Amino acid sequence: MENSKYPKFTFTWLGGLTLVIGLFVGTMAVSLLSTFWKVVFRENIELKDWFLMLANSVGFLTAIAFFDFFIVRPTTKKKLSFNLSSVNFYTYLLIFPMMAGMMFISEFVTSLIPTTGSFFGSFYEYFTQLMNQLTDDPVVMVIMTAVLAPVFEEIIFRGIIQKGLMNKGVEPWKAILYASVIFGVVHGNPWQFISAVMLGCVLGLVYYKTKSLLMPMLLHGFNNLTLSLLVIYGKEESFAKVLHVSEWLILAVGIVLFSLFYYLFMKKYKVHYAEI
């Protein structure tokens, strides 16, 4: 591992600050572009379906670039890069059902958070309106949620934060948990926080075991694509409501799926380790 082609950087509060500043700079750049477009072409591109996708992409890219230029290169003398190799087919047969099981479990746990009342009611209404305003174009929504978000978010939360913490000497399970909690916090609401933390732990575990960032990217995309299709065709972001079954049944299926495939993945199957 001493001659690894991947930079062995660490993640500290300075790295976190660098990511935040990079995200801010990228977001401001898109805002300036929008203002320029309004003045010169007299058109508000913020109303376009693709604008949010552009803004998110530029923000994430700038954050990653800042971390690369100001943290990774000065300390490792290497460019930021990750292992994106594939794994043997049997691994896919284990990690996708395990992810599906956690998706079912997280839906049940999330459903326990109130959506009514003086605090949660108004917060949930605001959150719902915000989600409805993201885009009316299903193609843009799928690209943004199932392709771009998994790539950028996995680079930051698993590839930079989790890996950087582990390189620093943090125990793997703690690094996975810390990265997942931060992943949940940035979603900005209690409903997505719970699911993001739970699903993030699975993503982090898979990254730790396979050493390939491609695996959590694919699982993240699988989760987001499934939820996008539920919204597009079922008008609900809930398996129980779309399938017209009990939430307890969803929980039971989730527990069985996750427990079985987690056991097989962790105990009965030796993953072919790649370089991290």
PDB file of C-alpha atoms in Angstrom:
ATOM      1  CA  MET A   1       0.000   0.000   0.000  1.00  0.00           C
ATOM      2  CA  GLU A   2       3.001   2.306   0.320  1.00  0.00           C
ATOM      3  CA  ASN A   3       3.193   2.544  -3.487  1.00  0.00           C
ATOM      4  CA  SER A   4      -0.538   3.046  -3.959  1.00  0.00           C
ATOM      5  CA  LYS A   5      -1.442   5.138  -6.971  1.00  0.00           C
ATOM      6  CA  TYR A   6      -4.271   6.662  -4.934  1.00  0.00           C
ATOM      7  CA  PRO A   7      -3.374   9.600  -2.643  1.00  0.00           C
ATOM      8  CA  LYS A   8      -3.513   8.794   1.057  1.00  0.00           C
ATOM      9  CA  PHE A   9      -4.970  12.090   2.259  1.00  0.00           C
ATOM     10  CA  THR A  10      -6.672  12.675   5.591  1.00  0.00           C
ATOM     11  CA  PHE A  11      -9.888  14.505   6.411  1.00  0.00           C
ATOM     12  CA  THR A  12      -9.941  17.171   9.144  1.00  0.00           C
ATOM     13  CA  TRP A  13     -11.983  20.262   9.977  1.00  0.00           C
ATOM     14  CA  LEU A  14      -9.831  22.150   7.458  1.00  0.00           C
ATOM     15  CA  GLY A  15     -10.871  19.740   4.736  1.00  0.00           C
ATOM     16  CA  GLY A  16     -14.502  20.196   5.715  1.00  0.00           C
ATOM     17  CA  LEU A  17     -14.142  23.966   5.583  1.00  0.00           C
ATOM     18  CA  THR A  18     -12.494  23.690   2.162  1.00  0.00           C
ATOM     19  CA  LEU A  19     -15.430  21.657   0.847  1.00  0.00           C
ATOM     20  CA  VAL A  20     -17.930  24.208   2.188  1.00  0.00           C
ATOM     21  CA  ILE A  21     -16.025  27.133   0.677  1.00  0.00           C
ATOM     22  CA  GLY A  22     -15.759  25.339  -2.655  1.00  0.00           C
ATOM     23  CA  LEU A  23     -19.490  24.623  -2.652  1.00  0.00           C
ATOM     24  CA  PHE A  24     -20.212  28.274  -1.855  1.00  0.00           C
ATOM     25  CA  VAL A  25     -17.918  29.541  -4.621  1.00  0.00           C
ATOM     26  CA  GLY A  26     -19.488  27.195  -7.163  1.00  0.00           C
ATOM     27  CA  THR A  27     -23.003  28.182  -6.160  1.00  0.00           C
ATOM     28  CA  MET A  28     -22.132  31.883  -6.344  1.00  0.00           C
ATOM     29  CA  ALA A  29     -20.629  31.395  -9.802  1.00  0.00           C
ATOM     30  CA  VAL A  30     -23.901  29.917 -11.054  1.00  0.00           C
ATOM     31  CA  SER A  31     -25.849  32.767  -9.427  1.00  0.00           C
ATOM     32  CA  LEU A  32     -23.629  35.314 -11.201  1.00  0.00           C
ATOM     33  CA  LEU A  33     -24.202  33.469 -14.482  1.00  0.00           C
ATOM     34  CA  SER A  34     -27.946  33.647 -13.894  1.00  0.00           C
ATOM     35  CA  THR A  35     -27.776  37.393 -13.178  1.00  0.00           C
ATOM     36  CA  PHE A  36     -25.623  37.983 -16.268  1.00  0.00           C
ATOM     37  CA  TRP A  37     -28.088  36.028 -18.405  1.00  0.00           C
ATOM     38  CA  LYS A  38     -31.023  38.083 -17.120  1.00  0.00           C
ATOM     39  CA  VAL A  39     -29.267  41.373 -17.919  1.00  0.00           C
ATOM     40  CA  VAL A  40     -27.872  40.425 -21.326  1.00  0.00           C
ATOM     41  CA  PHE A  41     -30.498  38.067 -22.725  1.00  0.00           C
ATOM     42  CA  ARG A  42     -33.484  39.145 -20.582  1.00  0.00           C
ATOM     43  CA  GLU A  43     -34.293  35.547 -19.703  1.00  0.00           C
ATOM     44  CA  ASN A  44     -34.557  33.969 -16.263  1.00  0.00           C
ATOM     45  CA  ILE A  45     -32.731  30.659 -16.659  1.00  0.00           C
ATOM     46  CA  GLU A  46     -33.481  29.825 -13.005  1.00  0.00           C
ATOM     47  CA  LEU A  47     -36.955  28.824 -14.201  1.00  0.00           C
ATOM     48  CA  LYS A  48     -35.514  26.187 -16.506  1.00  0.00           C
ATOM     49  CA  ASP A  49     -35.825  22.555 -15.389  1.00  0.00           C
ATOM     50  CA  TRP A  50     -32.112  21.976 -15.903  1.00  0.00           C
ATOM     51  CA  PHE A  51     -30.945  24.975 -13.840  1.00  0.00           C
ATOM     52  CA  LEU A  52     -30.988  23.214 -10.470  1.00  0.00           C
ATOM     53  CA  MET A  53     -29.094  20.315 -12.020  1.00  0.00           C
ATOM     54  CA  LEU A  54     -26.478  22.763 -13.298  1.00  0.00           C
ATOM     55  CA  ALA A  55     -26.237  24.585  -9.970  1.00  0.00           C
ATOM     56  CA  ASN A  56     -25.792  21.367  -7.988  1.00  0.00           C
ATOM     57  CA  SER A  57     -23.221  19.977 -10.418  1.00  0.00           C
ATOM     58  CA  VAL A  58     -21.104  23.130 -10.436  1.00  0.00           C
ATOM     59  CA  GLY A  59     -21.290  23.392  -6.648  1.00  0.00           C
ATOM     60  CA  PHE A  60     -20.187  19.790  -6.090  1.00  0.00           C
ATOM     61  CA  LEU A  61     -17.473  19.969  -8.747  1.00  0.00           C
ATOM     62  CA  THR A  62     -16.045  23.147  -7.261  1.00  0.00           C
ATOM     63  CA  ALA A  63     -16.064  21.660  -3.755  1.00  0.00           C
ATOM     64  CA  ILE A  64     -14.216  18.557  -4.976  1.00  0.00           C
ATOM     65  CA  ALA A  65     -11.752  20.680  -6.974  1.00  0.00           C
ATOM     66  CA  PHE A  66     -11.017  22.883  -3.938  1.00  0.00           C
ATOM     67  CA  PHE A  67     -10.355  19.812  -1.787  1.00  0.00           C
ATOM     68  CA  ASP A  68      -8.079  18.419  -4.487  1.00  0.00           C
ATOM     69  CA  PHE A  69      -6.011  21.591  -5.038  1.00  0.00           C
ATOM     70  CA  PHE A  70      -5.845  22.885  -1.460  1.00  0.00           C
ATOM     71  CA  ILE A  71      -5.777  19.674   0.623  1.00  0.00           C
ATOM     72  CA  VAL A  72      -4.773  16.607  -1.392  1.00  0.00           C
ATOM     73  CA  ARG A  73      -2.074  17.886  -3.741  1.00  0.00           C
ATOM     74  CA  PRO A  74      -0.111  19.942  -1.205  1.00  0.00           C
ATOM     75  CA  THR A  75       0.042  17.021   1.269  1.00  0.00           C
ATOM     76  CA  THR A  76       0.355  13.964  -1.004  1.00  0.00           C
ATOM     77  CA  LYS A  77       1.867  15.381  -4.211  1.00  0.00           C
ATOM     78  CA  LYS A  78      -0.804  13.424  -6.100  1.00  0.00           C
ATOM     79  CA  LYS A  79      -4.099  14.267  -7.770  1.00  0.00           C
ATOM     80  CA  LEU A  80      -7.336  13.240  -6.098  1.00  0.00           C
ATOM     81  CA  SER A  81      -8.375   9.891  -7.574  1.00  0.00           C
ATOM     82  CA  PHE A  82     -10.404   6.870  -6.527  1.00  0.00           C
ATOM     83  CA  ASN A  83     -10.663   3.192  -7.237  1.00  0.00           C
ATOM     84  CA  LEU A  84     -13.653   2.745  -9.568  1.00  0.00           C
ATOM     85  CA  SER A  85     -13.016  -0.873 -10.471  1.00  0.00           C
ATOM     86  CA  SER A  86     -15.823  -3.391 -10.730  1.00  0.00           C
ATOM     87  CA  VAL A  87     -16.184  -6.525  -8.618  1.00  0.00           C
ATOM     88  CA  ASN A  88     -17.191 -10.080  -9.443  1.00  0.00           C
ATOM     89  CA  PHE A  89     -20.839 -10.643 -10.313  1.00  0.00           C
ATOM     90  CA  TYR A  90     -21.623 -12.514  -7.091  1.00  0.00           C
ATOM     91  CA  THR A  91     -20.888  -9.385  -5.088  1.00  0.00           C
ATOM     92  CA  TYR A  92     -23.637  -7.514  -6.934  1.00  0.00           C
ATOM     93  CA  LEU A  93     -26.074 -10.303  -6.044  1.00  0.00           C
ATOM     94  CA  LEU A  94     -25.355  -9.621  -2.382  1.00  0.00           C
ATOM     95  CA  ILE A  95     -25.128  -5.849  -2.090  1.00  0.00           C
ATOM     96  CA  PHE A  96     -28.243  -4.861  -4.070  1.00  0.00           C
ATOM     97  CA  PRO A  97     -30.722  -6.981  -2.042  1.00  0.00           C
ATOM     98  CA  MET A  98     -28.978  -5.777   1.132  1.00  0.00           C
ATOM     99  CA  MET A  99     -29.488  -2.180  -0.009  1.00  0.00           C
ATOM    100  CA  ALA A 100     -33.129  -2.877  -0.901  1.00  0.00           C
ATOM    101  CA  GLY A 101     -33.694  -4.293   2.567  1.00  0.00           C
ATOM    102  CA  MET A 102     -32.320  -1.152   4.201  1.00  0.00           C
ATOM    103  CA  MET A 103     -34.474   0.981   1.896  1.00  0.00           C
ATOM    104  CA  PHE A 104     -37.571  -0.804   3.233  1.00  0.00           C
ATOM    105  CA  ILE A 105     -36.421  -0.506   6.842  1.00  0.00           C
ATOM    106  CA  SER A 106     -35.571   3.176   6.508  1.00  0.00           C
ATOM    107  CA  GLU A 107     -38.975   3.883   4.973  1.00  0.00           C
ATOM    108  CA  PHE A 108     -40.692   2.392   8.021  1.00  0.00           C
ATOM    109  CA  VAL A 109     -38.469   4.252  10.502  1.00  0.00           C
ATOM    110  CA  THR A 110     -38.938   7.515   8.608  1.00  0.00           C
ATOM    111  CA  SER A 111     -42.718   7.040   8.667  1.00  0.00           C
ATOM    112  CA  LEU A 112     -42.581   7.228  12.474  1.00  0.00           C
ATOM    113  CA  ILE A 113     -41.494  10.888  12.334  1.00  0.00           C
ATOM    114  CA  PRO A 114     -44.590  13.134  12.641  1.00  0.00           C
ATOM    115  CA  THR A 115     -45.738  15.139   9.615  1.00  0.00           C
ATOM    116  CA  THR A 116     -48.331  17.147  11.510  1.00  0.00           C
ATOM    117  CA  GLY A 117     -48.322  19.456  14.501  1.00  0.00           C
ATOM    118  CA  SER A 118     -47.144  22.975  15.218  1.00  0.00           C
ATOM    119  CA  PHE A 119     -43.508  22.285  14.326  1.00  0.00           C
ATOM    120  CA  PHE A 120     -43.381  19.185  12.144  1.00  0.00           C
ATOM    121  CA  GLY A 121     -46.541  20.099  10.233  1.00  0.00           C
ATOM    122  CA  SER A 122     -45.304  23.418   8.860  1.00  0.00           C
ATOM    123  CA  PHE A 123     -41.798  22.027   8.324  1.00  0.00           C
ATOM    124  CA  TYR A 124     -43.154  19.040   6.381  1.00  0.00           C
ATOM    125  CA  GLU A 125     -45.407  21.260   4.265  1.00  0.00           C
ATOM    126  CA  TYR A 126     -42.434  23.480   3.391  1.00  0.00           C
ATOM    127  CA  PHE A 127     -40.296  20.426   2.605  1.00  0.00           C
ATOM    128  CA  THR A 128     -43.006  18.927   0.384  1.00  0.00           C
ATOM    129  CA  GLN A 129     -43.460  22.170  -1.544  1.00  0.00           C
ATOM    130  CA  LEU A 130     -39.705  22.420  -2.009  1.00  0.00           C
ATOM    131  CA  MET A 131     -39.514  18.891  -3.406  1.00  0.00           C
ATOM    132  CA  ASN A 132     -42.431  19.543  -5.758  1.00  0.00           C
ATOM    133  CA  GLN A 133     -40.709  22.628  -7.132  1.00  0.00           C
ATOM    134  CA  LEU A 134     -37.457  20.867  -8.018  1.00  0.00           C
ATOM    135  CA  THR A 135     -38.494  19.928 -11.544  1.00  0.00           C
ATOM    136  CA  ASP A 136     -41.512  18.893 -13.581  1.00  0.00           C
ATOM    137  CA  ASP A 137     -39.362  17.106 -16.148  1.00  0.00           C
ATOM    138  CA  PRO A 138     -39.005  13.405 -15.216  1.00  0.00           C
ATOM    139  CA  VAL A 139     -35.930  12.977 -17.441  1.00  0.00           C
ATOM    140  CA  VAL A 140     -34.114  15.845 -15.717  1.00  0.00           C
ATOM    141  CA  MET A 141     -35.177  14.512 -12.316  1.00  0.00           C
ATOM    142  CA  VAL A 142     -33.832  11.025 -13.060  1.00  0.00           C
ATOM    143  CA  ILE A 143     -30.530  12.385 -14.397  1.00  0.00           C
ATOM    144  CA  MET A 144     -30.132  14.690 -11.414  1.00  0.00           C
ATOM    145  CA  THR A 145     -31.111  12.212  -8.695  1.00  0.00           C
ATOM    146  CA  ALA A 146     -30.024   8.847 -10.094  1.00  0.00           C
ATOM    147  CA  VAL A 147     -26.858   9.798 -11.985  1.00  0.00           C
ATOM    148  CA  LEU A 148     -25.296  13.091 -10.899  1.00  0.00           C
ATOM    149  CA  ALA A 149     -26.189  13.058  -7.196  1.00  0.00           C
ATOM    150  CA  PRO A 150     -24.834   9.525  -6.568  1.00  0.00           C
ATOM    151  CA  VAL A 151     -21.552  10.313  -8.316  1.00  0.00           C
ATOM    152  CA  PHE A 152     -20.874  13.653  -6.632  1.00  0.00           C
ATOM    153  CA  GLU A 153     -22.219  12.723  -3.201  1.00  0.00           C
ATOM    154  CA  GLU A 154     -20.327   9.438  -3.025  1.00  0.00           C
ATOM    155  CA  ILE A 155     -17.091  11.159  -3.997  1.00  0.00           C
ATOM    156  CA  ILE A 156     -17.561  13.635  -1.151  1.00  0.00           C
ATOM    157  CA  PHE A 157     -19.104  11.555   1.623  1.00  0.00           C
ATOM    158  CA  ARG A 158     -17.517   8.158   1.066  1.00  0.00           C
ATOM    159  CA  GLY A 159     -14.510   8.934  -1.147  1.00  0.00           C
ATOM    160  CA  ILE A 160     -13.327  12.051   0.701  1.00  0.00           C
ATOM    161  CA  ILE A 161     -14.830  12.116   4.194  1.00  0.00           C
ATOM    162  CA  GLN A 162     -15.013   8.412   5.065  1.00  0.00           C
ATOM    163  CA  LYS A 163     -11.771   7.498   3.336  1.00  0.00           C
ATOM    164  CA  GLY A 164     -10.006  10.563   4.752  1.00  0.00           C
ATOM    165  CA  LEU A 165     -11.097   9.679   8.284  1.00  0.00           C
ATOM    166  CA  MET A 166      -9.917   6.093   7.890  1.00  0.00           C
ATOM    167  CA  ASN A 167      -6.587   7.297   6.502  1.00  0.00           C
ATOM    168  CA  LYS A 168      -6.323   9.454   9.613  1.00  0.00           C
ATOM    169  CA  GLY A 169      -6.643   6.362  11.804  1.00  0.00           C
ATOM    170  CA  VAL A 170     -10.323   6.532  12.735  1.00  0.00           C
ATOM    171  CA  GLU A 171     -11.838   3.077  13.245  1.00  0.00           C
ATOM    172  CA  PRO A 172     -13.741   1.970  10.108  1.00  0.00           C
ATOM    173  CA  TRP A 173     -17.147   1.717  11.817  1.00  0.00           C
ATOM    174  CA  LYS A 174     -16.744   5.193  13.283  1.00  0.00           C
ATOM    175  CA  ALA A 175     -15.650   6.645   9.939  1.00  0.00           C
ATOM    176  CA  ILE A 176     -18.676   5.055   8.263  1.00  0.00           C
ATOM    177  CA  LEU A 177     -21.011   6.433  10.952  1.00  0.00           C
ATOM    178  CA  TYR A 178     -19.496   9.945  10.954  1.00  0.00           C
ATOM    179  CA  ALA A 179     -19.699  10.210   7.160  1.00  0.00           C
ATOM    180  CA  SER A 180     -23.284   8.922   7.206  1.00  0.00           C
ATOM    181  CA  VAL A 181     -24.373  11.410   9.881  1.00  0.00           C
ATOM    182  CA  ILE A 182     -22.840  14.306   7.934  1.00  0.00           C
ATOM    183  CA  PHE A 183     -24.553  12.922   4.827  1.00  0.00           C
ATOM    184  CA  GLY A 184     -27.859  13.028   6.696  1.00  0.00           C
ATOM    185  CA  VAL A 185     -27.342  16.511   8.146  1.00  0.00           C
ATOM    186  CA  VAL A 186     -26.746  18.144   4.753  1.00  0.00           C
ATOM    187  CA  HIS A 187     -30.157  16.945   3.559  1.00  0.00           C
ATOM    188  CA  GLY A 188     -31.624  19.545   5.897  1.00  0.00           C
ATOM    189  CA  ASN A 189     -34.787  17.819   7.148  1.00  0.00           C
ATOM    190  CA  PRO A 190     -35.553  15.062   9.683  1.00  0.00           C
ATOM    191  CA  TRP A 191     -37.227  12.686   7.198  1.00  0.00           C
ATOM    192  CA  GLN A 192     -34.313  12.527   4.790  1.00  0.00           C
ATOM    193  CA  PHE A 193     -31.825  12.695   7.668  1.00  0.00           C
ATOM    194  CA  ILE A 194     -32.968   9.353   9.059  1.00  0.00           C
ATOM    195  CA  SER A 195     -32.972   7.549   5.715  1.00  0.00           C
ATOM    196  CA  ALA A 196     -29.691   9.151   4.634  1.00  0.00           C
ATOM    197  CA  VAL A 197     -27.913   7.999   7.790  1.00  0.00           C
ATOM    198  CA  MET A 198     -29.258   4.453   7.550  1.00  0.00           C
ATOM    199  CA  LEU A 199     -28.611   4.085   3.832  1.00  0.00           C
ATOM    200  CA  GLY A 200     -25.289   5.900   4.195  1.00  0.00           C
ATOM    201  CA  CYS A 201     -24.093   3.229   6.618  1.00  0.00           C
ATOM    202  CA  VAL A 202     -24.764   0.547   3.999  1.00  0.00           C
ATOM    203  CA  LEU A 203     -22.998   2.596   1.328  1.00  0.00           C
ATOM    204  CA  GLY A 204     -20.051   3.135   3.640  1.00  0.00           C
ATOM    205  CA  LEU A 205     -19.875  -0.532   4.583  1.00  0.00           C
ATOM    206  CA  VAL A 206     -19.877  -1.617   0.940  1.00  0.00           C
ATOM    207  CA  TYR A 207     -17.147   0.901   0.125  1.00  0.00           C
ATOM    208  CA  TYR A 208     -15.050  -0.316   3.046  1.00  0.00           C
ATOM    209  CA  LYS A 209     -15.423  -3.976   2.082  1.00  0.00           C
ATOM    210  CA  THR A 210     -15.023  -3.701  -1.697  1.00  0.00           C
ATOM    211  CA  LYS A 211     -12.595  -0.756  -1.697  1.00  0.00           C
ATOM    212  CA  SER A 212     -14.277   0.444  -4.908  1.00  0.00           C
ATOM    213  CA  LEU A 213     -16.166   3.752  -4.949  1.00  0.00           C
ATOM    214  CA  LEU A 214     -18.125   2.491  -7.943  1.00  0.00           C
ATOM    215  CA  MET A 215     -20.118   0.155  -5.708  1.00  0.00           C
ATOM    216  CA  PRO A 216     -21.713   2.808  -3.418  1.00  0.00           C
ATOM    217  CA  MET A 217     -22.271   5.000  -6.486  1.00  0.00           C
ATOM    218  CA  LEU A 218     -24.297   2.218  -8.118  1.00  0.00           C
ATOM    219  CA  LEU A 219     -26.219   1.463  -4.922  1.00  0.00           C
ATOM    220  CA  HIS A 220     -26.919   5.160  -4.354  1.00  0.00           C
ATOM    221  CA  GLY A 221     -28.156   5.456  -7.936  1.00  0.00           C
ATOM    222  CA  PHE A 222     -30.327   2.357  -7.439  1.00  0.00           C
ATOM    223  CA  ASN A 223     -31.956   3.898  -4.369  1.00  0.00           C
ATOM    224  CA  ASN A 224     -32.569   7.284  -6.000  1.00  0.00           C
ATOM    225  CA  LEU A 225     -33.803   5.807  -9.267  1.00  0.00           C
ATOM    226  CA  THR A 226     -36.269   3.579  -7.412  1.00  0.00           C
ATOM    227  CA  LEU A 227     -37.640   6.507  -5.411  1.00  0.00           C
ATOM    228  CA  SER A 228     -37.820   8.690  -8.532  1.00  0.00           C
ATOM    229  CA  LEU A 229     -39.854   6.036 -10.343  1.00  0.00           C
ATOM    230  CA  LEU A 230     -42.164   5.730  -7.344  1.00  0.00           C
ATOM    231  CA  VAL A 231     -42.793   9.476  -7.495  1.00  0.00           C
ATOM    232  CA  ILE A 232     -43.156   9.604 -11.291  1.00  0.00           C
ATOM    233  CA  TYR A 233     -45.486   6.634 -11.679  1.00  0.00           C
ATOM    234  CA  GLY A 234     -46.955   6.174  -8.210  1.00  0.00           C
ATOM    235  CA  LYS A 235     -47.096   9.828  -7.112  1.00  0.00           C
ATOM    236  CA  GLU A 236     -45.741   8.737  -3.731  1.00  0.00           C
ATOM    237  CA  GLU A 237     -42.232   8.271  -2.314  1.00  0.00           C
ATOM    238  CA  SER A 238     -43.362   5.221  -0.371  1.00  0.00           C
ATOM    239  CA  PHE A 239     -43.373   1.512  -1.227  1.00  0.00           C
ATOM    240  CA  ALA A 240     -46.222   0.859   1.202  1.00  0.00           C
ATOM    241  CA  LYS A 241     -48.500   3.497  -0.349  1.00  0.00           C
ATOM    242  CA  VAL A 242     -47.701   2.686  -3.964  1.00  0.00           C
ATOM    243  CA  LEU A 243     -48.053  -1.074  -3.440  1.00  0.00           C
ATOM    244  CA  HIS A 244     -51.047  -0.644  -1.091  1.00  0.00           C
ATOM    245  CA  VAL A 245     -49.568  -2.848   1.615  1.00  0.00           C
ATOM    246  CA  SER A 246     -48.963  -2.440   5.330  1.00  0.00           C
ATOM    247  CA  GLU A 247     -45.881  -0.547   6.480  1.00  0.00           C
ATOM    248  CA  TRP A 248     -45.270  -3.449   8.844  1.00  0.00           C
ATOM    249  CA  LEU A 249     -45.033  -5.801   5.868  1.00  0.00           C
ATOM    250  CA  ILE A 250     -42.491  -3.483   4.259  1.00  0.00           C
ATOM    251  CA  LEU A 251     -40.521  -3.532   7.527  1.00  0.00           C
ATOM    252  CA  ALA A 252     -40.659  -7.340   7.781  1.00  0.00           C
ATOM    253  CA  VAL A 253     -39.481  -7.819   4.198  1.00  0.00           C
ATOM    254  CA  GLY A 254     -36.758  -5.245   4.771  1.00  0.00           C
ATOM    255  CA  ILE A 255     -35.475  -6.951   7.906  1.00  0.00           C
ATOM    256  CA  VAL A 256     -35.373 -10.350   6.209  1.00  0.00           C
ATOM    257  CA  LEU A 257     -33.632  -9.027   3.094  1.00  0.00           C
ATOM    258  CA  PHE A 258     -31.097  -6.925   4.945  1.00  0.00           C
ATOM    259  CA  SER A 259     -30.292  -9.505   7.633  1.00  0.00           C
ATOM    260  CA  LEU A 260     -29.837 -12.374   5.176  1.00  0.00           C
ATOM    261  CA  PHE A 261     -27.686 -10.555   2.653  1.00  0.00           C
ATOM    262  CA  TYR A 262     -25.731  -8.654   5.300  1.00  0.00           C
ATOM    263  CA  TYR A 263     -24.821 -11.999   6.861  1.00  0.00           C
ATOM    264  CA  LEU A 264     -23.800 -13.464   3.506  1.00  0.00           C
ATOM    265  CA  PHE A 265     -21.844 -10.361   2.569  1.00  0.00           C
ATOM    266  CA  MET A 266     -20.005 -10.093   5.886  1.00  0.00           C
ATOM    267  CA  LYS A 267     -19.634 -13.692   7.038  1.00  0.00           C
ATOM    268  CA  LYS A 268     -19.973 -16.180   4.210  1.00  0.00           C
ATOM    269  CA  TYR A 269     -18.428 -14.404   1.272  1.00  0.00           C
ATOM    270  CA  LYS A 270     -14.877 -13.210   0.849  1.00  0.00           C
ATOM    271  CA  VAL A 271     -14.871 -10.041  -1.211  1.00  0.00           C
ATOM    272  CA  HIS A 272     -12.020  -9.726  -3.680  1.00  0.00           C
ATOM    273  CA  TYR A 273     -10.335  -6.686  -2.192  1.00  0.00           C
ATOM    274  CA  ALA A 274      -9.133  -3.977  -4.498  1.00  0.00           C
ATOM    275  CA  GLU A 275      -6.738  -1.184  -3.641  1.00  0.00           C
ATOM    276  CA  ILE A 276      -8.155   1.734  -1.621  1.00  0.00           C
TER     277      ILE A 276
END
